[in-house]
PDB file of C-alpha atoms in Angstrom:
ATOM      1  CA  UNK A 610     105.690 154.038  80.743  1.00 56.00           C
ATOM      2  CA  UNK A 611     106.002 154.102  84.786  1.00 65.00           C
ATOM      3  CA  UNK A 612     102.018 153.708  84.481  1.00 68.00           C
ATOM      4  CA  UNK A 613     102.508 150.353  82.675  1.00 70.00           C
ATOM      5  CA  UNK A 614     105.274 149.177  85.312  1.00 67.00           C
ATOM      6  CA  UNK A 615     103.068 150.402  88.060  1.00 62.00           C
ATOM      7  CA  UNK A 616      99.881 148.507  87.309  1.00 63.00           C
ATOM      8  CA  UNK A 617     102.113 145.464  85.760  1.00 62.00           C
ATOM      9  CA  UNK A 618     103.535 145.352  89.249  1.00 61.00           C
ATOM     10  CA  UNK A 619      99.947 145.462  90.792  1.00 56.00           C
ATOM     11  CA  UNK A 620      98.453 142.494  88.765  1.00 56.00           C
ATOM     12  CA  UNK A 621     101.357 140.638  89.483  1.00 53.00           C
ATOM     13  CA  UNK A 622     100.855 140.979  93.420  1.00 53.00           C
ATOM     14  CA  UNK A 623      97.478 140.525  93.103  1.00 53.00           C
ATOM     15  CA  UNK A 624      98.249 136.910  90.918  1.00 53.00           C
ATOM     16  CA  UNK A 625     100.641 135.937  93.381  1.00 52.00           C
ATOM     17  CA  UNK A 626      98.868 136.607  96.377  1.00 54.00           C
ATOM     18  CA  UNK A 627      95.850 134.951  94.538  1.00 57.00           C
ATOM     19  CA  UNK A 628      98.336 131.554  94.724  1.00 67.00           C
ATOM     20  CA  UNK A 629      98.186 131.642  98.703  1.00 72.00           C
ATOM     21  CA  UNK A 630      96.121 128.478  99.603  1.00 69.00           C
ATOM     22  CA  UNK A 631      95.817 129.643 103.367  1.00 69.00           C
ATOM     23  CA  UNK A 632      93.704 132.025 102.936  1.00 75.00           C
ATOM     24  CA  UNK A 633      89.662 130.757 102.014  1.00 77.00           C
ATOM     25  CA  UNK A 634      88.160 132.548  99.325  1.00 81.00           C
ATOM     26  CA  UNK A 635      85.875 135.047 100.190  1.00 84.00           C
ATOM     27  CA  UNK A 636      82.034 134.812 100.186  1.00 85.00           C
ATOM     28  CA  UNK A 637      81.357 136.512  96.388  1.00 85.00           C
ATOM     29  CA  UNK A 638      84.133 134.204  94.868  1.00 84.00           C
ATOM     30  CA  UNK A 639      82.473 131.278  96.777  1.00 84.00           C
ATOM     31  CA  UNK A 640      79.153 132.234  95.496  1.00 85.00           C
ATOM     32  CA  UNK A 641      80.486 133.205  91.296  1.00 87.00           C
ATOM     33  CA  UNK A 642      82.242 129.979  91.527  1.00 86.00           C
ATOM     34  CA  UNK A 643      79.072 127.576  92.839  1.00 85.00           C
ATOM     35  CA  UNK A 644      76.927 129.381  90.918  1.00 87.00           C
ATOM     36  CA  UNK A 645      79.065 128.752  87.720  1.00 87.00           C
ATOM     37  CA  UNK A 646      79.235 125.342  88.584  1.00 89.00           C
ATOM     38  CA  UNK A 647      76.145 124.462  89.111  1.00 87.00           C
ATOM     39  CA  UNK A 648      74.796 126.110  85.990  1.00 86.00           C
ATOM     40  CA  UNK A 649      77.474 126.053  83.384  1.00 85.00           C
ATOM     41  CA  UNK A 650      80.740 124.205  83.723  1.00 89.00           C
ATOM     42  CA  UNK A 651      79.155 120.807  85.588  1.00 90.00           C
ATOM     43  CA  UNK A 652      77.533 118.742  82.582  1.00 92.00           C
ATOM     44  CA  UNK A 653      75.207 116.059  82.427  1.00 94.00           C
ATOM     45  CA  UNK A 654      72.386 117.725  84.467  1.00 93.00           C
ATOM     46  CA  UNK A 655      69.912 115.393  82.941  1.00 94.00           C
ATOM     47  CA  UNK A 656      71.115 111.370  83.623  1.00 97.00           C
ATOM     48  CA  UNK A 657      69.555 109.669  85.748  1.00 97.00           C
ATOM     49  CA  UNK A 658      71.537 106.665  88.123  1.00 98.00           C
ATOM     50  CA  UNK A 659      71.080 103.395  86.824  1.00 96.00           C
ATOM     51  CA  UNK A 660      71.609 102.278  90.304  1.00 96.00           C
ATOM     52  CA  UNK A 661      68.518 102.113  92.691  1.00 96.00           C
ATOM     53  CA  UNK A 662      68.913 102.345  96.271  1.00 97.00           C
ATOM     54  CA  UNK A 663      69.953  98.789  97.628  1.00 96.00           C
ATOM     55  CA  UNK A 664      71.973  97.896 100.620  1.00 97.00           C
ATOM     56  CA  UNK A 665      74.455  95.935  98.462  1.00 95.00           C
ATOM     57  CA  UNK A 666      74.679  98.687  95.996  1.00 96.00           C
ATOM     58  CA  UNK A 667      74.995 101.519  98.946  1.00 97.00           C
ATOM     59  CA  UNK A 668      77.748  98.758 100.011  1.00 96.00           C
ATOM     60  CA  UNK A 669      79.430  98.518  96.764  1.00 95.00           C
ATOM     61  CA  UNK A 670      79.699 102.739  96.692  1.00 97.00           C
ATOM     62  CA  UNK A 671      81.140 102.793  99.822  1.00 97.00           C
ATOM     63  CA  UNK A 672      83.795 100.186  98.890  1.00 95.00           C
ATOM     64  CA  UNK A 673      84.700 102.430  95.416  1.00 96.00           C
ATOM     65  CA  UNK A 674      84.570 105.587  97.833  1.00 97.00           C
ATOM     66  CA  UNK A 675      87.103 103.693 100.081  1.00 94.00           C
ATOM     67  CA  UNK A 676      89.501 103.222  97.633  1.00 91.00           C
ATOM     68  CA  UNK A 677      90.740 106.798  97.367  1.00 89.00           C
ATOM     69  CA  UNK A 678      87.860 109.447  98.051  1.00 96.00           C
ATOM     70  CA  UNK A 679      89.015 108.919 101.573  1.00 97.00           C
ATOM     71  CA  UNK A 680      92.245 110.898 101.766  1.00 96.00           C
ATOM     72  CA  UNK A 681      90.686 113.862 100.900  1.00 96.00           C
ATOM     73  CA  UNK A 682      86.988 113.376 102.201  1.00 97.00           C
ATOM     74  CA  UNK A 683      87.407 111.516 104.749  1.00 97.00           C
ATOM     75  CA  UNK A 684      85.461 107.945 105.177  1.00 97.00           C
ATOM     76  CA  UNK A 685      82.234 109.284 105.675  1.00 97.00           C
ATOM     77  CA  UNK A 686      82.412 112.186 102.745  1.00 98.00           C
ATOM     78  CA  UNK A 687      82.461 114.430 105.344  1.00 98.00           C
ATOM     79  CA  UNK A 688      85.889 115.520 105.983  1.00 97.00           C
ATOM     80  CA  UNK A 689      86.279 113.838 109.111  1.00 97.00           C
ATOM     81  CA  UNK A 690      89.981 113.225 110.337  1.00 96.00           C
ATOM     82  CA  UNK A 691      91.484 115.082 106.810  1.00 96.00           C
ATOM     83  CA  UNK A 692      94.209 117.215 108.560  1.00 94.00           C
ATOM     84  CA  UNK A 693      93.979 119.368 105.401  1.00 93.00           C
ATOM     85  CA  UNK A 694      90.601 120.076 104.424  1.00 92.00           C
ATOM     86  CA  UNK A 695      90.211 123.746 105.604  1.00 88.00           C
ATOM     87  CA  UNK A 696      93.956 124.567 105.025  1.00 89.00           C
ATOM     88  CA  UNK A 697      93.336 124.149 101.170  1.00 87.00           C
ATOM     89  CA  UNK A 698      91.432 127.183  98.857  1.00 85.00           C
ATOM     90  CA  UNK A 699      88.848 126.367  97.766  1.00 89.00           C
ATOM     91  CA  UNK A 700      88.250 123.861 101.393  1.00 91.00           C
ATOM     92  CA  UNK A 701      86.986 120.533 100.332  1.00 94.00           C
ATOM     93  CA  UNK A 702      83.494 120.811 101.225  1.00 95.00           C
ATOM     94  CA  UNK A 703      81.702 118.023 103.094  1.00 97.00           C
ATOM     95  CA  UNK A 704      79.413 116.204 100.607  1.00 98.00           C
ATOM     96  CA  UNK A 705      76.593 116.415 103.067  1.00 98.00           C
ATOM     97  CA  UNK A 706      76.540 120.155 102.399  1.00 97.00           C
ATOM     98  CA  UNK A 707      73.890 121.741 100.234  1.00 96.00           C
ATOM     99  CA  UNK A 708      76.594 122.965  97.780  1.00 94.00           C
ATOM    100  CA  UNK A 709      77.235 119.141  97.009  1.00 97.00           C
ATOM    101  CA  UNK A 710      73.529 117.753  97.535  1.00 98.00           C
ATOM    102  CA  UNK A 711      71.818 119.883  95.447  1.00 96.00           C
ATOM    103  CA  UNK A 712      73.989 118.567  92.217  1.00 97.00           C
ATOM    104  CA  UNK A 713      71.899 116.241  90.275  1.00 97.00           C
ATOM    105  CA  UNK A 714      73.246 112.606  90.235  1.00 98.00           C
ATOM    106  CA  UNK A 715      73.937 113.445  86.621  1.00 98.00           C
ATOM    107  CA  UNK A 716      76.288 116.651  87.591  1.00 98.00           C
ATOM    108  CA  UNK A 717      77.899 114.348  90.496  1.00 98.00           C
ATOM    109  CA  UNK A 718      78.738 111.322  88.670  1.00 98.00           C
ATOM    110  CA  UNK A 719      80.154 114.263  85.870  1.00 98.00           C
ATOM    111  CA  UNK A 720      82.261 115.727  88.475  1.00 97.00           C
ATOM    112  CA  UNK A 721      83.800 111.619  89.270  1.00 97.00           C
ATOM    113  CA  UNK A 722      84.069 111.543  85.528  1.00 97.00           C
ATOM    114  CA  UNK A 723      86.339 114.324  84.921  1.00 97.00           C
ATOM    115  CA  UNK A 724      87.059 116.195  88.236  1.00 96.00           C
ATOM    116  CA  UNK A 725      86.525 119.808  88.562  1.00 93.00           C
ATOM    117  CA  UNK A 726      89.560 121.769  87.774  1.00 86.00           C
ATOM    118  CA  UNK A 727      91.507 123.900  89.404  1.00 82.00           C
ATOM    119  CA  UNK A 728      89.696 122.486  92.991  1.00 84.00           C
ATOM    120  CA  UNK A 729      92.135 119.868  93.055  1.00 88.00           C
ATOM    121  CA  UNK A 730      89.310 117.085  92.298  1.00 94.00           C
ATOM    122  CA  UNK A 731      90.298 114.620  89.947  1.00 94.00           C
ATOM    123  CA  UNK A 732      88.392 112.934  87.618  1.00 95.00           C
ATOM    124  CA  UNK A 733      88.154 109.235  87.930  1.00 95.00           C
ATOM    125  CA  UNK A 734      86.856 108.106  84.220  1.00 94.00           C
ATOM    126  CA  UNK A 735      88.872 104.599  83.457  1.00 93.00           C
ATOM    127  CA  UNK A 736      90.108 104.545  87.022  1.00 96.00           C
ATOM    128  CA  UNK A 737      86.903 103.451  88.421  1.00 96.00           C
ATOM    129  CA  UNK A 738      84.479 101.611  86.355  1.00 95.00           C
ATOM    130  CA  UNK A 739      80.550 103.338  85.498  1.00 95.00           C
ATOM    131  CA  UNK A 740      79.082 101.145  87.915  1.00 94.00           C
ATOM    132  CA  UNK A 741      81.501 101.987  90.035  1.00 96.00           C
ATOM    133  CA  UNK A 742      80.888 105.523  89.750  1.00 97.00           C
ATOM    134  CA  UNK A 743      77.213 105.471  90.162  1.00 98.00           C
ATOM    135  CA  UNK A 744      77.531 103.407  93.042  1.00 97.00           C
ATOM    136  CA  UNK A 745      79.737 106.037  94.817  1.00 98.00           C
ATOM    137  CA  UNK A 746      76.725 108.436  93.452  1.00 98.00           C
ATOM    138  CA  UNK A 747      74.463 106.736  95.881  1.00 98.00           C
ATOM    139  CA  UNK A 748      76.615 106.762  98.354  1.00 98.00           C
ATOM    140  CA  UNK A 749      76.923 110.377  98.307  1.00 98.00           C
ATOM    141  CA  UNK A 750      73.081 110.176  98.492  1.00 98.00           C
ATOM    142  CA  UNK A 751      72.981 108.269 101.455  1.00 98.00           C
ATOM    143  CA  UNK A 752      76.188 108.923 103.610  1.00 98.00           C
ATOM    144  CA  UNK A 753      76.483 107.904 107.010  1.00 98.00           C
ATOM    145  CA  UNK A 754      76.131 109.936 110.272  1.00 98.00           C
ATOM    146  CA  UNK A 755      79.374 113.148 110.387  1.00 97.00           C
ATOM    147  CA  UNK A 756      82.548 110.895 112.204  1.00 96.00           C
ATOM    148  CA  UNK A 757      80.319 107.050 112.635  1.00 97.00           C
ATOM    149  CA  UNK A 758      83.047 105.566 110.115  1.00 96.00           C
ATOM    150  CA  UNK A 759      86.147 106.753 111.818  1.00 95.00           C
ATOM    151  CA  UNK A 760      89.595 107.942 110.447  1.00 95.00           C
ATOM    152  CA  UNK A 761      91.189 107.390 107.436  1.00 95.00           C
ATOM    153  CA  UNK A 762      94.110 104.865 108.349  1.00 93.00           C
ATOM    154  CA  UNK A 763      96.673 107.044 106.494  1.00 93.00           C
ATOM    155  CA  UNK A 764      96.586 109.601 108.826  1.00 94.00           C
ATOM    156  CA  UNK A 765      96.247 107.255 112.062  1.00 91.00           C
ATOM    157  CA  UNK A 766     100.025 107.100 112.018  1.00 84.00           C
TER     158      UNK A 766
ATOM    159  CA  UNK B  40      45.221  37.945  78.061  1.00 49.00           C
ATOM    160  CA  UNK B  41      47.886  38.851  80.963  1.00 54.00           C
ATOM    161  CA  UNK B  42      50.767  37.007  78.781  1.00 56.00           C
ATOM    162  CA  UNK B  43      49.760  39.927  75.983  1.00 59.00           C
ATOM    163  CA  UNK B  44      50.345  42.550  78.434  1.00 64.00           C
ATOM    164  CA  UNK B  45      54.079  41.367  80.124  1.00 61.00           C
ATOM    165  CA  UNK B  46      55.892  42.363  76.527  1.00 63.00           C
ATOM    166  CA  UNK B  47      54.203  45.638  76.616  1.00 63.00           C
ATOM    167  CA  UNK B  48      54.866  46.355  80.170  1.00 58.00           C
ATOM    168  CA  UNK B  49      58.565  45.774  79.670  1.00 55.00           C
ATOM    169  CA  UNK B  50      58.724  47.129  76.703  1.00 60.00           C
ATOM    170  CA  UNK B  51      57.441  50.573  78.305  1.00 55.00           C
ATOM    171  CA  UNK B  52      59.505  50.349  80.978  1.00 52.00           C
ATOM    172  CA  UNK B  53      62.525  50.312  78.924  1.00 50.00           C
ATOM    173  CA  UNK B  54      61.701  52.765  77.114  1.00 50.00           C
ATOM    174  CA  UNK B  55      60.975  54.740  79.957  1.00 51.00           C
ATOM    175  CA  UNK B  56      64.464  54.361  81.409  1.00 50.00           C
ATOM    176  CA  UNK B  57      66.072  55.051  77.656  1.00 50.00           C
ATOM    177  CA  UNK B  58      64.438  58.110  77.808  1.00 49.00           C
ATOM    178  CA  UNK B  59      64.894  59.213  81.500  1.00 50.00           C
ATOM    179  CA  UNK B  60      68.804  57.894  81.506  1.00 47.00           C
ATOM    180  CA  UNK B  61      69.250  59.873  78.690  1.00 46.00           C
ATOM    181  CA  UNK B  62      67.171  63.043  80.668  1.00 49.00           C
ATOM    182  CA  UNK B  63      69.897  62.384  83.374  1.00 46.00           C
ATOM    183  CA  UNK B  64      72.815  62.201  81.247  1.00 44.00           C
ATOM    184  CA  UNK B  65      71.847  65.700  79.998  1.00 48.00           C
ATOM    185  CA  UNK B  66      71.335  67.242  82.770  1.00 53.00           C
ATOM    186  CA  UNK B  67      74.614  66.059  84.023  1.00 64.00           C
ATOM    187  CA  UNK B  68      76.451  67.458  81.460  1.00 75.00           C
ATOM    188  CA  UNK B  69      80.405  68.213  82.379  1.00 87.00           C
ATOM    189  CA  UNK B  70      80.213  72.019  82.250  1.00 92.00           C
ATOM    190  CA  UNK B  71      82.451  74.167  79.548  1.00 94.00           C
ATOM    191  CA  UNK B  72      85.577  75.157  80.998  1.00 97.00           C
ATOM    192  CA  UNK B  73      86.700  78.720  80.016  1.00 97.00           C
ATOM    193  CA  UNK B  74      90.490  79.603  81.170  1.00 98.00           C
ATOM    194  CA  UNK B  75      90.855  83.308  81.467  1.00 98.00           C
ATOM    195  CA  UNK B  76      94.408  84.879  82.643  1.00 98.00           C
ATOM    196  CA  UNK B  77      93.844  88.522  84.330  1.00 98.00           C
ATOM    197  CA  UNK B  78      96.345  91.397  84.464  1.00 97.00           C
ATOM    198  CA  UNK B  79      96.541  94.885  84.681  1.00 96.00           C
ATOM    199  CA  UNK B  80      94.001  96.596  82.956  1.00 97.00           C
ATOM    200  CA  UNK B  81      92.615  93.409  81.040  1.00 97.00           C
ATOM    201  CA  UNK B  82      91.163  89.975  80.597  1.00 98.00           C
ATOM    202  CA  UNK B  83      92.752  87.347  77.915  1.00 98.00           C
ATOM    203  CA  UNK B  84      90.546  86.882  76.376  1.00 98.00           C
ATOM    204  CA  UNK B  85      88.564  89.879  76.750  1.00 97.00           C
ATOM    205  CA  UNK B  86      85.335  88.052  74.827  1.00 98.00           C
ATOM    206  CA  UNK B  87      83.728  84.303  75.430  1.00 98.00           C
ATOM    207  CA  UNK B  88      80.681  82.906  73.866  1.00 97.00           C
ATOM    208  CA  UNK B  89      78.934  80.767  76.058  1.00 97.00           C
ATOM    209  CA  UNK B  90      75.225  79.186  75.261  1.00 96.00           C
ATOM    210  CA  UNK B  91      72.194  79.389  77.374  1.00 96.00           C
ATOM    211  CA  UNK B  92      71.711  76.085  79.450  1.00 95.00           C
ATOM    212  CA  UNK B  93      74.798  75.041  79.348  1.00 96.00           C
ATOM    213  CA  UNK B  94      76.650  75.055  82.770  1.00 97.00           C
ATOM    214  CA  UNK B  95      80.082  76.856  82.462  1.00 97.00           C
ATOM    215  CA  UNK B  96      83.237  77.345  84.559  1.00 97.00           C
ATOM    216  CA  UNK B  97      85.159  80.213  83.979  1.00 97.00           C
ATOM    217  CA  UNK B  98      88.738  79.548  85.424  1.00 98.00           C
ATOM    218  CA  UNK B  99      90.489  83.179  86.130  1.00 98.00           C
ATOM    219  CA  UNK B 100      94.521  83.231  87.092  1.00 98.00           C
ATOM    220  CA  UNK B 101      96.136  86.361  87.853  1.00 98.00           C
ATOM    221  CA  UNK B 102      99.559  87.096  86.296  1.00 98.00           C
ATOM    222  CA  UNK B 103      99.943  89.705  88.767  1.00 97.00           C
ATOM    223  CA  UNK B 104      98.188  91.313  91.537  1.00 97.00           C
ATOM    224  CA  UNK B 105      94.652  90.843  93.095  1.00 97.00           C
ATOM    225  CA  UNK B 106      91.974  91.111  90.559  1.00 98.00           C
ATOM    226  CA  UNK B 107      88.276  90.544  90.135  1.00 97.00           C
ATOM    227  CA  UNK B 108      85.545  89.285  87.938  1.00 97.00           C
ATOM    228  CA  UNK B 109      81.841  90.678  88.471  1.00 96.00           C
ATOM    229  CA  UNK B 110      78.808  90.332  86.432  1.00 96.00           C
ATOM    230  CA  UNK B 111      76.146  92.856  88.401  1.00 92.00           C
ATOM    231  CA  UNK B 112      73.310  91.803  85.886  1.00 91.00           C
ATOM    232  CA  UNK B 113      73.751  87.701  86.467  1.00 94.00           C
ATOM    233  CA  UNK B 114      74.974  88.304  89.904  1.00 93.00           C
ATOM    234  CA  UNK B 115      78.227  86.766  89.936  1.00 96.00           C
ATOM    235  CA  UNK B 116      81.268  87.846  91.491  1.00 96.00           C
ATOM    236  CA  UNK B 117      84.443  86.209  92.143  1.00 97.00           C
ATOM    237  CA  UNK B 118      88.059  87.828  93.496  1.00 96.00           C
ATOM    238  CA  UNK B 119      91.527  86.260  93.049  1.00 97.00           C
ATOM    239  CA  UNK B 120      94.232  86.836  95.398  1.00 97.00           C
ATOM    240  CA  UNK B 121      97.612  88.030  93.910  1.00 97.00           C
ATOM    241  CA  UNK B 122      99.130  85.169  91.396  1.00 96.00           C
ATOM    242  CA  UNK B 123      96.248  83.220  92.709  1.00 97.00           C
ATOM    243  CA  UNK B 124      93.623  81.659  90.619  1.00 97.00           C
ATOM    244  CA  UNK B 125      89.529  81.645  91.397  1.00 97.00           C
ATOM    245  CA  UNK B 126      86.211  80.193  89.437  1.00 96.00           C
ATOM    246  CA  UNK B 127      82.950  81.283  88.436  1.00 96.00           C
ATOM    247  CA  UNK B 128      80.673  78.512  87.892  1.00 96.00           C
ATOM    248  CA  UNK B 129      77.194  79.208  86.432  1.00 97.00           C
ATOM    249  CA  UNK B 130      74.645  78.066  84.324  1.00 96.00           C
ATOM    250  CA  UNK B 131      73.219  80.773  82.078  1.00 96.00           C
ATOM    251  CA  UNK B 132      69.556  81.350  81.600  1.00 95.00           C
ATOM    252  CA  UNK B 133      69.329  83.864  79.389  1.00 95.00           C
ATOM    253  CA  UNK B 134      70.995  85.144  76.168  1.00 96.00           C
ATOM    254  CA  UNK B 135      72.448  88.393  75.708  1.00 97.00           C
ATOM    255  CA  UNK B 136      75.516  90.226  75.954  1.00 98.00           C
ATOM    256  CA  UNK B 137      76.901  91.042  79.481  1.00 97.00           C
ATOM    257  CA  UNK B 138      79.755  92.959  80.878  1.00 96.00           C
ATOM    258  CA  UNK B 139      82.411  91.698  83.971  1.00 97.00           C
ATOM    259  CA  UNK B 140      83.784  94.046  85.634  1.00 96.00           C
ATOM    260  CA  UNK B 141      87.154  93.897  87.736  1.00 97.00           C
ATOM    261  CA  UNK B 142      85.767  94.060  91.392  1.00 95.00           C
ATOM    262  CA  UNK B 143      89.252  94.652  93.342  1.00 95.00           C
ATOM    263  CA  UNK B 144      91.000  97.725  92.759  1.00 95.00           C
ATOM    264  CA  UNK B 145      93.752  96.958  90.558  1.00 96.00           C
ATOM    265  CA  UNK B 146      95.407 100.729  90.176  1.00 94.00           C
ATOM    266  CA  UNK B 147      94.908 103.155  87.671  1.00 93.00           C
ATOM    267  CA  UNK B 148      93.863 101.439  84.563  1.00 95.00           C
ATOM    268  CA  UNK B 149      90.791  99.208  87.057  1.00 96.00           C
ATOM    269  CA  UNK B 150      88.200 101.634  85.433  1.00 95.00           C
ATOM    270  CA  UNK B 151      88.567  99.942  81.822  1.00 95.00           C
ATOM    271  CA  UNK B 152      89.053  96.463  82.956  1.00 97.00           C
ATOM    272  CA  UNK B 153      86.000  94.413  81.765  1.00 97.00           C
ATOM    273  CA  UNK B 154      85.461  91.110  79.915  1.00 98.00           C
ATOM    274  CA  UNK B 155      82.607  90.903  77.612  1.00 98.00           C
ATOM    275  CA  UNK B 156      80.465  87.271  77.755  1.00 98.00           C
ATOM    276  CA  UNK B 157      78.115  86.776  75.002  1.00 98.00           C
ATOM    277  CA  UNK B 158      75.876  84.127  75.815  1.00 97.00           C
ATOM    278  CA  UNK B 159      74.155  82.649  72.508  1.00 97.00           C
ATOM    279  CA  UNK B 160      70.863  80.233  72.450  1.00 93.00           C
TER     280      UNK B 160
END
């Protein structure tokens, strides 16, 4: 009986200190996690973007990215003037990194779709139209140079 | 000889300005006027039939805030400021079925906003 309390007492520590967001996950979760992603939970490997590279259609994606990608990516998908982006577990990565670039357009328009749970990503089906989404797909593609578009104007103030 | 040909030569040439006036005329034609109201998440109506060749105007009010209309394959786009009104005018040169999009943010329903315009030879 005090061996049940005991290790009920343990897994409940461990689950609440598992809730602290300070602290970033360490480098096997990171790697479990991506790998999971990447191979398993993220869908529609396969689809291709309907979009080709234009400047109006880069243009377009950055105006659906605008809309409310920024307050947690920052303008140019890179985290750039997000007070919170490191003080949140899992960070939000910068969607020039390799962990985000080497979805296919398929997995990242999936991820717009229907977010990826429990990162705190939501999924933007019906909010933002397909072209929309594929647009902002490209964008990803292409983004600009790490602080060139400046801050978002929420948190100038 | 030349008193054969006057009658023939004016004949002709009415004819010829029957047939052109009437050209004109056509191509003149006062386009179809569509009204369309737009609020959030939708289009009223959400369908129009249009044909091919025929010049239309597609007159969009908004009942509430700043909407859009955009048609990426026929590259059209119009946007309408808040209780404000806009047109699309085109001429449609080829039949099919085409989507509109709303291309201003509208909130959380924008996704699913979208007007479908059959256009019919």
């Amino acid at each position: 009986m005090r061996r049940r309390s005991v290790l009920f007492a343990v897994v409940c520590a461990t689950g609440l200190s598992g809730c602290k967001a300070t602290q970033p996950p360490g480098k096997l979760e990171t790697e479990t996690v991506n790998y999971a992603k990447h191979h398993f939970f993220i869908g529609n490997r396969s689809e291709k973007n309907p979009l080709p590279y234009t400047p109006q259609n880069w243009q377009d994606g950055k105006e659906a990215f605008s809309h409310y990608c920024i307050a947690c990516h920052g303008m140019d998908g890179q985290n750039t003037g997000v007070p919170f982006a490191d003080h949140i577990s899992p960070p939000i990565p910068s969607l020039a990194s390799a962990e985000v670039q080497s979805y296919t357009d398929g997995q990242l328009k999936w991820i717009l779709d229907y977010g990826i749970r429990p990162s705190g990503m939501p999924g933007s089906s019906g909010t933002l139209s397909d072209d929309e989404l594929w647009s902002i797909v490209l964008y990803i593609r292409h983004l600009p140079p790490a602080g060139s578009q400046g801050v978002p104007e929420m948190y100038t103030h | 000889m030349k008193k054969k040909r006057v009658p023939m030569v004016v004949s002709f040439g009415v004819l010829a300005a029957m047939f052109f006036g009437a050209h004109s005329a056509s191509a003149q034609e006062a386009p179809h006027r569509i009204e369309i109201t737009a609020k959030r998440f939708s289009y009223e109506p959400s369908e129009i039939t249009v044909k091919k060749g025929q010049p239309v105007v597609l007159v969009i009010k908004s009942l509430d805030t700043a909407h859009g209309l955009r048609f990426r394959e026929l590259n059209l786009n119009v946007t309408i400021g808040k209780n404000g009104a806009g047109e699309l005018s085109f001429t449609p040169d080829k039949a099919g079925d085409f989507t509109g999009h709303c291309s201003v943010f509208c909130g959380s329903g924008h996704g699913g906003m979208s007007l479908m315009l059959h256009v019919v030879n």
